[in-house]
Amino acid sequence: MQFDFIIVGAGSAGCVLANRLSADGRFSVLVLEAGGSDRRFWVQTPIGYGKTFYEPSLNWMYTTEPDPGLGGRESYWPRGKVLGGSSSINAMVYIRGQHADFDDWRDLGNAGWGWDDVLPYFRRAETSSRGGDTWRGDGGPLWVNDVSASYHPLNRHFIDAALACGLTENPDFNGADQEGVGLYEITARGGLRMSAARAYLRPAMKRSNLTVLTGAHASRVLFSQRRARGVEFLHDGAIRQADARREVILCGGAINSPQLLQLSGIGPGELLREHGIPALHANDAVGAHLQDHLCVTHYYRSRVPTLNNRLSPWWGKMLAGMQYVLFRSGQLSIGVNQAGGFFRSNPDRPRPNLQLYFCPMTYTKAPPGTRPLMRPDPFPAFLNGVSQCRPTSRGWLGIRSPDPLAPMKIAPNYLSTEEDQREMVEGVRFLRRLAATPPLADIVESEYEPGLAVDGDEALLEDIRQRADTVFHPTSTCRMGPDPSSTVVDERLRVHGVEALRVADASIFPTVTSGNTNAPTIMVGEKASDLVLADCGMK
Ligand SMILES: Cc1cc2nc3c(=O)[nH]c(=O)nc-3n(C[C@H](O)[C@H](O)[C@H](O)COP(=O)(O)OP(=O)(O)OC[C@H]3O[C@@H](n4cnc5c(N)ncnc54)[C@H](O)[C@@H]3O)c2cc1C
């Protein structure tokens, strides 16, 4: 099997590359995807998020090492193992990040990645239901939908309380400025999830020059001297190989791309030695600099009905189900995080450093290992969550063995800096202030978790350590930068120290962006495709 390009992983970025590189028919492209088809009801249906969250046939279902920052708890890390990758199982919130995030990327030595450089790629990717303008796109494959008309009226209480606390209302987090509170837009169209597979891969799969192999688990990049010449993969119980005439592009995501590099002899020298893998290029940065967003949630019993009241009784579920089946609308067609925003924990901050999530429903009584979004708590309740935009803690990941099927060791090192501890405490202090401010205060019966008895910086931090968890945004484990000893890829996403090998996914983020990570990963896929084509003399 010989192709011009081999793409490993059909996730948020991989699907974009598969589409763009195969578009003009000149190049043959092979996509190797370890997971299976995305033609599954619970993948397509937004509320299916609750089902796919713990579904082993669609999800890598990773678990981190016990984390000292979380009081020794392990953290469950779902990742999509299916066409579309994590965009097929995510919560669909569409957030690009702050303009300054990308200027930071550029200023770290990555020419071509400043906000003005990446904005055209965000716009090229998108069709916004609001129409296009200076900021938003209107001709791209990825549909971004304003579904605010379907959102629960309680979101207004959240927004008005935030305004009363001095925040501003922002009608578009993805426009001129991210700061403020408002309603989240989602990647969906016609009541169905708009994954990267639906947006980019499915339309391209009709092309004869694109081959997509599912159930194909890449185990190693193959090299001739220092040049990537192909990929070894497991498929149908056999070890197979495919050759790449031009390039191999890793799009396995922030956990699996560094894994594949390490398995292929590109990684920390000591780790490779420990597992008997001959080092092709020793680089301590492969798997290092792991960043993620950690979120803590406060739960409130409500004096007025919430979504719990609508979805708890059998007839409520039936009505919601009928509305979805008949009209592809209603609660089953939208996401769980409806309102939120970005704010500064104190005025000295140059830009927003915290993100808010408001959800007009709760599922605190769910049995462990389940996320029953259609079976919320049987009493009126809602939740507020807060996470840092740009945490300073850094974790790492490394192979446990040379076995490509063995899961990585993941050490997030949450809350390992004083700055992160302080910001998170400032965040929950704001949640308390918000809940005590009308009109939200008017509907709060009580804060039942953690409860007002938990007070004072130390107790609040301890509560964060006991209850906070990932919002599933790991990045930066193959980070981009000019220094080959502390970064993994250069500004054209070429892996330092070897040839014909790139990484293009959330692992290349030099730093995590402020907000949810799907949109910037799709942007990385868009820009990567231009870089690859330009290096073939095509742009
Ligand atoms: C539960 C959850 C909720 C989230 N919610 C949101 C949200 O609301 N909004 C948002 O913006 N972001 C959200 N995210 C994050 C966002 O979806 C990810 O940041 C983004 O999808 C990452 O894209 P990627 O291309 O880096 O990797 P992925 O999309 O994870 O793709 C990697 C692909 O590579 C495949 N692969 C990996 N290893 C191999 C191998 N060895 N061989 C072959 N194939 C392989 C995987 O199966 C997968 O399909 C969420 C993520 C999760 C898991």
Coordinates of C-alpha atoms and ligand atoms in Angstrom, one line a residue:
M1 CA 0.0 0.0 0.0
Q2 CA 1.5 3.3 -1.1
F3 CA 0.1 6.8 -0.7
D4 CA 1.3 10.3 -0.9
F5 CA 0.2 11.1 2.6
I6 CA -0.7 9.0 5.6
I7 CA -2.7 10.7 8.3
V8 CA -2.9 8.9 11.7
G9 CA -6.2 9.7 13.5
A10 CA -9.5 10.9 12.1
G11 CA -10.2 13.4 14.9
S12 CA -10.8 17.1 14.9
A13 CA -7.6 18.0 13.0
G14 CA -7.2 14.7 11.1
C15 CA -10.5 15.0 9.3
V16 CA -9.7 18.6 8.1
L17 CA -6.4 17.4 6.7
A18 CA -8.0 14.4 5.0
N19 CA -10.4 16.7 3.3
R20 CA -8.0 19.5 2.3
L21 CA -5.2 17.2 1.1
S22 CA -7.4 15.1 -1.0
A23 CA -9.5 18.0 -2.4
D24 CA -7.9 18.6 -5.8
G25 CA -7.3 14.9 -6.6
R26 CA -3.6 15.2 -7.1
F27 CA -2.5 13.3 -4.0
S28 CA -3.5 10.0 -2.6
V29 CA -4.3 10.0 1.1
L30 CA -4.6 7.2 3.6
V31 CA -6.3 7.8 7.0
L32 CA -5.7 5.3 9.7
E33 CA -8.3 5.5 12.5
A34 CA -8.2 3.1 15.5
G35 CA -11.9 3.6 16.1
G36 CA -14.9 2.7 14.0
S37 CA -17.7 4.5 12.2
D38 CA -19.5 7.5 13.6
R39 CA -22.8 6.4 12.1
R40 CA -24.2 5.7 15.6
F41 CA -27.4 7.3 17.0
W42 CA -25.7 8.4 20.2
V43 CA -22.8 10.1 18.3
Q44 CA -25.1 12.0 16.0
T45 CA -27.6 13.1 18.8
P46 CA -26.3 15.9 21.0
I47 CA -27.8 14.4 24.2
G48 CA -25.9 11.2 23.3
Y49 CA -22.9 12.9 25.0
G50 CA -24.1 11.2 28.2
K51 CA -24.0 7.8 26.6
T52 CA -20.7 8.1 24.7
F53 CA -18.9 9.4 27.8
Y54 CA -18.3 5.9 29.1
E55 CA -18.8 3.8 25.9
P56 CA -15.7 1.7 25.3
S57 CA -16.5 1.1 21.7
L58 CA -16.2 4.8 21.0
N59 CA -13.9 6.1 23.7
W60 CA -10.3 5.5 24.8
M61 CA -11.5 5.9 28.4
Y62 CA -8.1 6.9 29.9
T63 CA -7.4 7.2 33.6
T64 CA -4.6 9.5 35.0
E65 CA -2.2 8.6 37.7
P66 CA -3.3 9.5 41.2
D67 CA -2.8 13.3 41.2
P68 CA -1.4 15.0 44.3
G69 CA -3.1 18.2 43.3
L70 CA -6.4 16.4 43.5
G71 CA -5.8 14.9 46.9
G72 CA -4.5 11.8 45.3
R73 CA -7.5 11.1 43.2
E74 CA -7.3 9.7 39.7
S75 CA -9.1 11.6 36.9
Y76 CA -11.2 9.9 34.2
W77 CA -10.2 11.2 30.7
P78 CA -12.6 10.3 27.9
R79 CA -11.2 10.7 24.3
G80 CA -13.0 9.9 21.1
K81 CA -12.0 6.6 19.4
V82 CA -14.3 6.9 16.4
L83 CA -14.4 8.8 13.1
G84 CA -14.4 12.5 14.2
G85 CA -12.3 11.6 17.3
S86 CA -13.2 13.7 20.3
S87 CA -15.4 16.0 18.2
S88 CA -17.7 13.0 18.0
I89 CA -18.2 12.7 21.7
N90 CA -17.6 16.3 23.0
A91 CA -20.0 18.8 24.5
M92 CA -20.0 20.8 21.3
V93 CA -19.3 24.3 22.8
Y94 CA -17.7 26.4 20.1
I95 CA -15.0 28.7 21.5
R96 CA -12.0 29.9 19.5
G97 CA -9.9 31.4 22.3
Q98 CA -8.7 34.9 23.0
H99 CA -6.9 36.8 20.2
A100 CA -4.0 37.3 22.6
D101 CA -3.6 33.4 23.0
F102 CA -2.5 33.2 19.4
D103 CA -0.3 36.3 19.6
D104 CA 1.3 34.5 22.5
W105 CA 1.9 31.5 20.2
R106 CA 3.6 33.8 17.6
D107 CA 5.6 35.6 20.3
L108 CA 7.0 32.3 21.5
G109 CA 8.8 32.1 18.1
N110 CA 6.1 30.6 15.9
A111 CA 5.8 32.9 12.9
G112 CA 2.5 32.7 11.1
W113 CA 0.4 31.8 14.2
G114 CA -0.6 35.2 15.5
W115 CA -4.3 36.1 15.7
D116 CA -4.3 38.0 12.3
D117 CA -2.7 34.9 10.8
V118 CA -5.1 32.3 12.2
L119 CA -8.3 34.3 11.8
P120 CA -8.7 33.4 8.1
Y121 CA -8.5 29.7 9.0
F122 CA -11.2 30.0 11.7
R123 CA -13.3 31.8 9.1
R124 CA -12.6 29.3 6.3
A125 CA -13.6 26.5 8.6
E126 CA -17.0 27.9 9.6
T127 CA -20.5 28.5 8.5
S128 CA -22.0 30.6 11.3
S129 CA -25.8 30.5 11.7
R130 CA -25.5 34.2 12.4
G131 CA -24.0 34.9 9.0
G132 CA -20.5 35.9 8.2
D133 CA -18.7 39.2 9.0
T134 CA -15.2 40.4 9.8
W135 CA -14.9 37.7 12.4
R136 CA -17.2 34.9 11.5
G137 CA -17.2 32.6 8.5
D138 CA -20.2 31.8 6.2
G139 CA -18.9 29.4 3.7
G140 CA -17.0 26.7 5.6
P141 CA -17.9 23.0 6.2
L142 CA -18.3 23.4 10.0
W143 CA -21.7 24.6 11.1
V144 CA -21.7 26.7 14.2
N145 CA -25.2 27.2 15.5
D146 CA -26.8 29.8 17.8
V147 CA -29.4 27.7 19.6
S148 CA -30.2 30.3 22.3
A149 CA -33.9 30.1 21.4
S150 CA -34.0 26.6 22.8
Y151 CA -32.1 27.4 26.0
H152 CA -33.8 27.3 29.4
P153 CA -35.1 30.6 30.7
L154 CA -33.0 30.2 33.9
N155 CA -29.9 31.1 31.8
R156 CA -31.2 34.7 31.9
H157 CA -31.0 34.7 35.8
F158 CA -27.3 33.7 35.5
I159 CA -26.5 36.4 32.9
D160 CA -28.3 39.1 34.8
A161 CA -26.7 38.2 38.1
A162 CA -23.3 38.3 36.4
L163 CA -24.1 41.8 35.0
A164 CA -25.1 42.9 38.5
C165 CA -21.6 41.7 39.6
G166 CA -20.0 44.1 37.1
L167 CA -19.5 41.8 34.1
T168 CA -20.6 42.8 30.7
E169 CA -22.9 40.9 28.3
N170 CA -21.1 39.5 25.3
P171 CA -23.3 38.4 22.4
D172 CA -20.4 36.7 20.6
F173 CA -17.5 35.1 22.4
N174 CA -15.9 34.4 19.0
G175 CA -16.0 37.9 17.6
A176 CA -14.2 41.1 18.5
D177 CA -13.6 40.2 22.1
Q178 CA -14.1 37.1 24.3
E179 CA -14.7 38.9 27.6
G180 CA -18.2 38.9 29.2
V181 CA -21.1 36.5 29.8
G182 CA -23.6 35.1 27.4
L183 CA -24.9 32.0 25.7
Y184 CA -22.7 29.4 24.2
E185 CA -22.9 28.5 20.5
I186 CA -22.6 24.8 19.5
T187 CA -21.2 22.8 16.6
A188 CA -24.5 21.3 15.4
R189 CA -26.8 21.5 12.4
G190 CA -30.4 20.4 12.1
G191 CA -30.4 19.1 15.6
L192 CA -27.5 16.7 14.8
R193 CA -23.9 17.0 16.1
M194 CA -21.5 18.7 13.7
S195 CA -18.3 16.7 14.3
A196 CA -15.2 17.1 12.2
A197 CA -16.1 13.8 10.5
R198 CA -19.5 15.1 9.5
A199 CA -18.1 18.5 8.4
Y200 CA -15.0 17.4 6.6
L201 CA -14.4 13.7 6.3
R202 CA -17.8 12.3 5.2
P203 CA -18.0 14.6 2.2
A204 CA -14.4 13.8 1.2
M205 CA -14.9 10.0 1.5
K206 CA -16.6 10.0 -1.9
R207 CA -13.2 10.8 -3.5
S208 CA -11.3 7.9 -5.0
N209 CA -8.0 9.3 -3.9
L210 CA -8.9 9.2 -0.2
T211 CA -8.8 5.8 1.7
V212 CA -10.1 5.7 5.2
L213 CA -9.3 2.6 7.2
T214 CA -11.2 2.2 10.5
G215 CA -10.1 -0.2 13.2
A216 CA -6.5 0.5 12.1
H217 CA -4.3 1.2 15.2
A218 CA -1.0 2.8 14.2
S219 CA 1.8 1.2 16.2
R220 CA 4.9 2.8 14.9
V221 CA 6.2 5.3 12.3
L222 CA 8.7 3.6 10.0
F223 CA 11.8 5.4 9.0
S224 CA 14.6 5.2 6.3
Q225 CA 17.5 6.7 8.1
R226 CA 15.8 9.8 9.6
R227 CA 13.0 10.1 7.0
A228 CA 9.5 8.9 7.8
R229 CA 8.6 6.4 5.1
G230 CA 5.4 4.9 6.4
V231 CA 3.4 3.6 9.3
E232 CA 3.0 0.1 10.8
F233 CA -0.5 -0.6 12.1
L234 CA -2.6 -3.3 13.6
H235 CA -5.7 -4.2 11.5
D236 CA -8.0 -7.3 11.6
G237 CA -5.6 -9.1 13.9
A238 CA -2.6 -8.6 11.6
I239 CA 0.4 -6.2 11.6
R240 CA 0.4 -4.3 8.4
Q241 CA 2.4 -1.5 6.8
A242 CA 1.6 1.4 4.5
D243 CA 4.2 3.6 2.7
A244 CA 4.1 7.3 2.4
R245 CA 5.7 8.8 -0.7
R246 CA 5.6 12.3 0.8
E247 CA 4.8 12.6 4.5
V248 CA 3.3 11.0 7.5
I249 CA 1.1 13.4 9.6
L250 CA 0.2 12.4 13.2
C251 CA -3.3 13.6 14.3
G252 CA -3.8 11.2 17.2
G253 CA -4.5 13.9 19.7
A254 CA -2.7 15.2 22.8
I255 CA -2.3 11.7 24.4
N256 CA -1.8 9.4 21.4
S257 CA 0.5 11.5 19.2
P258 CA 3.2 11.7 21.8
Q259 CA 2.7 8.0 22.4
L260 CA 3.3 7.1 18.8
L261 CA 6.4 9.3 18.7
Q262 CA 7.8 7.7 21.8
L263 CA 7.0 4.2 20.4
S264 CA 8.8 5.2 17.2
G265 CA 12.0 6.3 19.1
I266 CA 11.3 10.0 19.4
G267 CA 11.0 11.0 23.0
P268 CA 12.9 11.3 26.3
G269 CA 16.1 9.2 26.1
E270 CA 15.8 7.7 29.5
L271 CA 12.1 6.6 28.9
L272 CA 13.0 5.0 25.6
R273 CA 16.0 3.1 27.2
E274 CA 13.7 1.9 30.0
H275 CA 11.4 0.3 27.5
G276 CA 14.1 -1.0 25.2
I277 CA 13.1 1.3 22.3
P278 CA 16.1 2.4 20.1
A279 CA 16.3 6.2 20.2
L280 CA 16.1 7.7 16.7
H281 CA 15.9 11.2 18.2
A282 CA 16.1 11.9 21.9
N283 CA 13.8 14.8 22.9
D284 CA 12.5 15.3 26.4
A285 CA 9.7 17.6 25.2
V286 CA 7.7 14.7 23.7
G287 CA 4.9 14.1 26.3
A288 CA 6.0 17.0 28.5
H289 CA 4.3 20.4 29.0
L290 CA 0.9 18.8 29.3
Q291 CA -1.8 21.4 30.1
D292 CA -5.5 21.0 30.8
H293 CA -8.5 22.9 32.1
L294 CA -9.7 21.9 35.6
C295 CA -13.2 22.9 36.6
V296 CA -15.0 23.0 39.9
T297 CA -18.7 23.0 40.2
H298 CA -21.1 24.4 42.8
Y299 CA -24.6 22.9 43.0
Y300 CA -27.8 24.7 44.0
R301 CA -31.3 23.6 44.9
S302 CA -33.7 25.9 43.1
R303 CA -36.9 27.6 44.3
V304 CA -38.3 27.4 40.8
P305 CA -38.4 24.5 38.3
T306 CA -35.3 23.8 36.3
L307 CA -34.5 21.4 33.4
N308 CA -34.5 18.6 36.1
N309 CA -38.3 19.1 36.4
R310 CA -38.7 18.9 32.7
L311 CA -36.6 15.8 32.1
S312 CA -37.0 13.8 35.3
P313 CA -40.6 12.5 34.9
W314 CA -41.3 9.9 32.2
W315 CA -43.7 12.1 30.4
G316 CA -41.1 14.9 30.3
K317 CA -38.6 12.5 28.7
M318 CA -41.3 11.3 26.2
L319 CA -42.2 14.9 25.2
A320 CA -38.5 15.8 24.8
G321 CA -38.0 12.6 22.7
M322 CA -41.0 13.3 20.5
Q323 CA -40.0 16.9 19.9
Y324 CA -36.5 15.6 18.9
V325 CA -37.8 12.9 16.6
L326 CA -40.4 15.0 15.0
F327 CA -38.6 18.4 14.7
R328 CA -35.0 17.7 15.6
S329 CA -35.3 20.5 18.2
G330 CA -35.7 20.8 22.0
Q331 CA -33.4 19.8 24.9
L332 CA -32.1 16.7 23.1
S333 CA -30.8 18.8 20.2
I334 CA -28.6 21.1 22.3
G335 CA -25.7 20.9 24.7
V336 CA -25.4 20.7 28.5
N337 CA -23.5 23.9 29.0
Q338 CA -25.8 26.6 27.9
A339 CA -24.5 29.9 29.3
G340 CA -21.1 31.0 30.6
G341 CA -18.4 33.5 29.9
F342 CA -14.9 34.8 30.5
F343 CA -13.9 37.3 33.2
R344 CA -11.0 38.6 35.2
S345 CA -10.7 37.4 38.7
N346 CA -9.4 40.8 39.7
P347 CA -9.0 44.1 37.7
D348 CA -5.2 43.8 37.7
R349 CA -5.4 41.0 35.2
P350 CA -4.6 42.2 31.7
R351 CA -7.3 39.8 30.2
P352 CA -9.9 37.3 31.3
N353 CA -8.3 34.5 33.2
L354 CA -11.4 32.4 34.3
Q355 CA -14.3 30.7 32.4
L356 CA -17.8 30.2 33.7
Y357 CA -20.3 27.4 32.9
F358 CA -24.0 27.5 33.8
C359 CA -26.2 24.5 33.4
P360 CA -29.9 24.6 34.3
M361 CA -29.8 20.9 35.3
T362 CA -27.9 18.6 37.6
Y363 CA -27.1 14.9 37.9
T364 CA -25.3 14.7 41.3
K365 CA -27.2 11.5 42.2
A366 CA -25.9 9.6 39.2
P367 CA -24.2 6.3 40.1
P368 CA -20.4 6.4 39.5
G369 CA -19.3 5.6 36.0
T370 CA -22.6 6.9 34.4
R371 CA -23.6 10.3 33.0
P372 CA -27.3 9.9 32.6
L373 CA -28.2 13.2 31.0
M374 CA -31.8 12.0 30.5
R375 CA -32.1 11.1 34.2
P376 CA -31.2 14.3 36.0
D377 CA -31.6 14.7 39.8
P378 CA -35.3 14.4 40.9
F379 CA -35.5 17.9 42.4
P380 CA -35.1 21.4 41.0
A381 CA -31.5 22.3 40.8
F382 CA -28.8 24.0 38.6
L383 CA -25.0 24.3 38.7
N384 CA -22.3 26.9 38.2
G385 CA -18.8 25.9 37.3
V386 CA -15.5 27.8 36.9
S387 CA -12.2 26.9 35.3
Q388 CA -8.9 28.7 34.6
C389 CA -8.3 29.9 31.1
R390 CA -4.5 29.5 31.1
P391 CA -3.3 27.3 34.0
T392 CA 0.4 27.4 34.8
S393 CA 0.7 23.8 36.1
R394 CA 2.4 21.4 33.7
G395 CA 2.0 17.7 33.6
W396 CA 3.5 14.9 31.4
L397 CA 2.7 11.6 29.8
G398 CA 4.9 8.6 28.9
I399 CA 4.6 5.1 27.6
R400 CA 4.2 2.3 30.2
S401 CA 5.6 -0.3 27.9
P402 CA 6.6 -0.8 24.2
D403 CA 3.1 -2.4 23.7
P404 CA 1.2 0.1 21.4
L405 CA -2.1 -1.0 22.9
A406 CA -1.0 -0.2 26.5
P407 CA -2.5 3.1 27.7
M408 CA -0.1 6.0 28.5
K409 CA 0.8 7.0 32.0
I410 CA -0.8 10.4 32.4
A411 CA 0.3 12.8 35.2
P412 CA -1.6 16.1 34.9
N413 CA 0.0 17.7 38.0
Y414 CA -3.1 19.9 38.5
L415 CA -2.9 22.8 40.9
S416 CA 0.8 22.4 41.3
T417 CA 1.5 26.1 41.2
E418 CA 0.4 28.7 43.8
E419 CA -0.9 30.8 41.0
D420 CA -3.3 28.1 39.9
Q421 CA -4.4 27.5 43.5
R422 CA -5.1 31.2 44.0
E423 CA -7.0 31.7 40.7
M424 CA -9.2 28.7 41.4
V425 CA -10.0 30.0 44.9
E426 CA -10.8 33.4 43.3
G427 CA -13.0 31.6 40.9
V428 CA -15.1 29.9 43.5
R429 CA -15.3 33.1 45.5
F430 CA -16.9 34.6 42.4
L431 CA -19.3 31.7 42.1
R432 CA -20.4 32.4 45.7
R433 CA -20.9 36.1 44.9
L434 CA -22.8 35.3 41.8
A435 CA -25.2 33.0 43.6
A436 CA -25.8 35.7 46.3
T437 CA -26.7 38.3 43.7
P438 CA -30.2 38.8 42.4
P439 CA -31.8 37.6 40.2
L440 CA -29.9 34.4 40.8
A441 CA -30.1 34.8 44.5
D442 CA -33.9 35.0 44.2
I443 CA -34.1 31.4 43.0
V444 CA -31.3 29.8 45.1
E445 CA -32.9 27.7 47.9
S446 CA -29.5 26.4 49.1
E447 CA -26.0 25.6 47.9
Y448 CA -25.9 21.9 48.5
E449 CA -22.5 21.1 47.2
P450 CA -20.0 22.0 48.6
G451 CA -22.4 23.9 51.0
L452 CA -21.8 27.2 52.7
A453 CA -20.1 25.5 55.7
V454 CA -17.1 25.2 53.4
D455 CA -15.6 28.6 53.6
G456 CA -12.2 30.4 53.9
D457 CA -9.4 30.1 51.3
E458 CA -7.9 26.9 52.7
A459 CA -11.3 25.0 53.0
L460 CA -12.3 26.2 49.5
L461 CA -8.9 25.0 48.0
E462 CA -9.3 21.7 49.8
D463 CA -12.8 21.3 48.3
I464 CA -11.4 22.1 44.9
R465 CA -8.8 19.4 45.4
Q466 CA -11.5 16.9 46.4
R467 CA -14.0 17.6 43.7
A468 CA -12.6 19.5 40.7
D469 CA -12.1 17.6 37.5
T470 CA -11.0 17.9 33.9
V471 CA -13.1 19.5 31.3
F472 CA -11.3 17.4 28.7
H473 CA -8.9 19.9 27.1
P474 CA -5.4 18.3 27.2
T475 CA -2.9 20.1 24.9
S476 CA 0.7 20.9 24.3
T477 CA 2.4 17.5 24.7
C478 CA 4.1 17.9 21.3
R479 CA 4.3 21.7 21.5
M480 CA 5.4 23.9 18.7
G481 CA 8.4 26.1 19.0
P482 CA 11.7 27.1 17.5
D483 CA 14.0 25.4 20.1
P484 CA 14.4 21.7 19.2
S485 CA 15.4 20.8 22.7
S486 CA 12.3 22.1 24.5
T487 CA 9.6 21.7 21.8
V488 CA 8.6 19.0 19.4
V489 CA 7.5 20.6 16.1
D490 CA 8.6 23.8 14.3
E491 CA 6.2 26.5 13.1
R492 CA 5.5 24.4 10.0
L493 CA 4.6 21.5 12.3
R494 CA 7.6 19.4 11.2
V495 CA 8.9 17.2 13.9
H496 CA 12.4 18.4 15.0
G497 CA 15.3 16.1 14.2
V498 CA 13.6 14.0 11.5
E499 CA 12.1 14.5 8.0
A500 CA 8.7 14.0 6.3
L501 CA 6.9 13.7 9.7
R502 CA 4.5 16.3 11.1
V503 CA 2.1 16.5 14.0
A504 CA -1.1 18.4 13.6
D505 CA -3.6 18.3 16.5
A506 CA -4.2 19.7 20.0
S507 CA -0.8 18.4 21.1
I508 CA 1.0 21.1 19.1
F509 CA -0.6 24.0 21.0
P510 CA 2.4 26.0 22.4
T511 CA 0.0 26.9 25.3
V512 CA -3.5 25.9 26.0
T513 CA -6.1 28.4 24.6
S514 CA -8.5 30.3 26.8
G515 CA -11.6 28.1 26.5
N516 CA -12.8 24.9 24.8
T517 CA -10.3 23.4 22.4
N518 CA -12.2 21.9 19.5
A519 CA -12.4 25.1 17.4
P520 CA -8.6 25.9 17.7
T521 CA -7.8 22.3 16.9
I522 CA -9.8 22.5 13.7
M523 CA -8.0 25.7 12.9
V524 CA -4.7 23.9 13.4
G525 CA -5.9 21.3 10.8
E526 CA -6.8 24.0 8.4
K527 CA -3.5 25.8 8.7
A528 CA -1.6 22.5 8.6
S529 CA -3.1 21.6 5.3
D530 CA -1.9 24.9 3.8
L531 CA 1.6 24.3 5.2
V532 CA 1.7 20.8 3.8
L533 CA 0.4 21.8 0.4
A534 CA 2.8 24.8 0.3
D535 CA 5.7 22.6 0.9
C536 CA 4.6 20.5 -2.1
G537 CA 4.6 23.7 -4.2
M538 CA 0.8 23.8 -4.3
K539 CA 0.0 27.1 -2.5
Ligands
LIG1 C1 -16.0 14.5 26.7 C2 -15.4 15.6 26.0 C3 -16.0 16.9 26.0 C4 -15.5 18.0 25.3 N1 -16.2 19.1 25.2 C5 -15.7 20.1 24.3 C6 -16.6 21.2 24.0 O1 -17.7 21.3 24.4 N2 -16.0 22.1 23.2 C7 -14.7 22.1 22.7 O2 -14.3 23.0 22.0 N3 -13.9 21.0 23.0 C8 -14.4 20.0 23.8 N4 -13.6 18.9 24.0 C9 -12.3 18.9 23.5 C10 -12.1 18.7 22.0 O3 -13.1 17.9 21.5 C11 -10.7 18.3 21.7 O4 -9.8 19.2 22.2 C12 -10.4 18.0 20.2 O5 -11.4 17.2 19.7 C13 -9.1 17.4 20.0 O6 -8.9 17.1 18.7 P1 -7.6 16.3 18.2 O7 -7.6 16.3 16.7 O8 -6.4 16.8 18.9 O9 -7.8 14.8 18.8 P2 -9.0 13.9 18.7 O10 -10.2 14.6 18.1 O11 -9.2 13.2 20.0 O12 -8.6 12.8 17.5 C14 -7.6 11.8 17.6 C15 -8.0 10.7 16.7 O13 -6.9 9.8 16.5 C16 -7.3 8.5 16.7 N5 -6.1 7.8 17.1 C17 -5.4 8.0 18.3 N6 -4.3 7.1 18.3 C18 -4.4 6.4 17.2 C19 -3.6 5.4 16.6 N7 -2.5 4.9 17.3 N8 -3.9 4.8 15.5 C20 -5.0 5.3 14.8 N9 -5.8 6.2 15.2 C21 -5.5 6.8 16.4 C22 -8.4 8.6 17.8 O14 -9.2 7.4 17.8 C23 -9.1 9.8 17.4 O15 -10.1 9.5 16.4 C24 -14.2 17.8 24.7 C25 -13.5 16.6 24.7 C26 -14.1 15.5 25.4 C27 -13.4 14.2 25.3

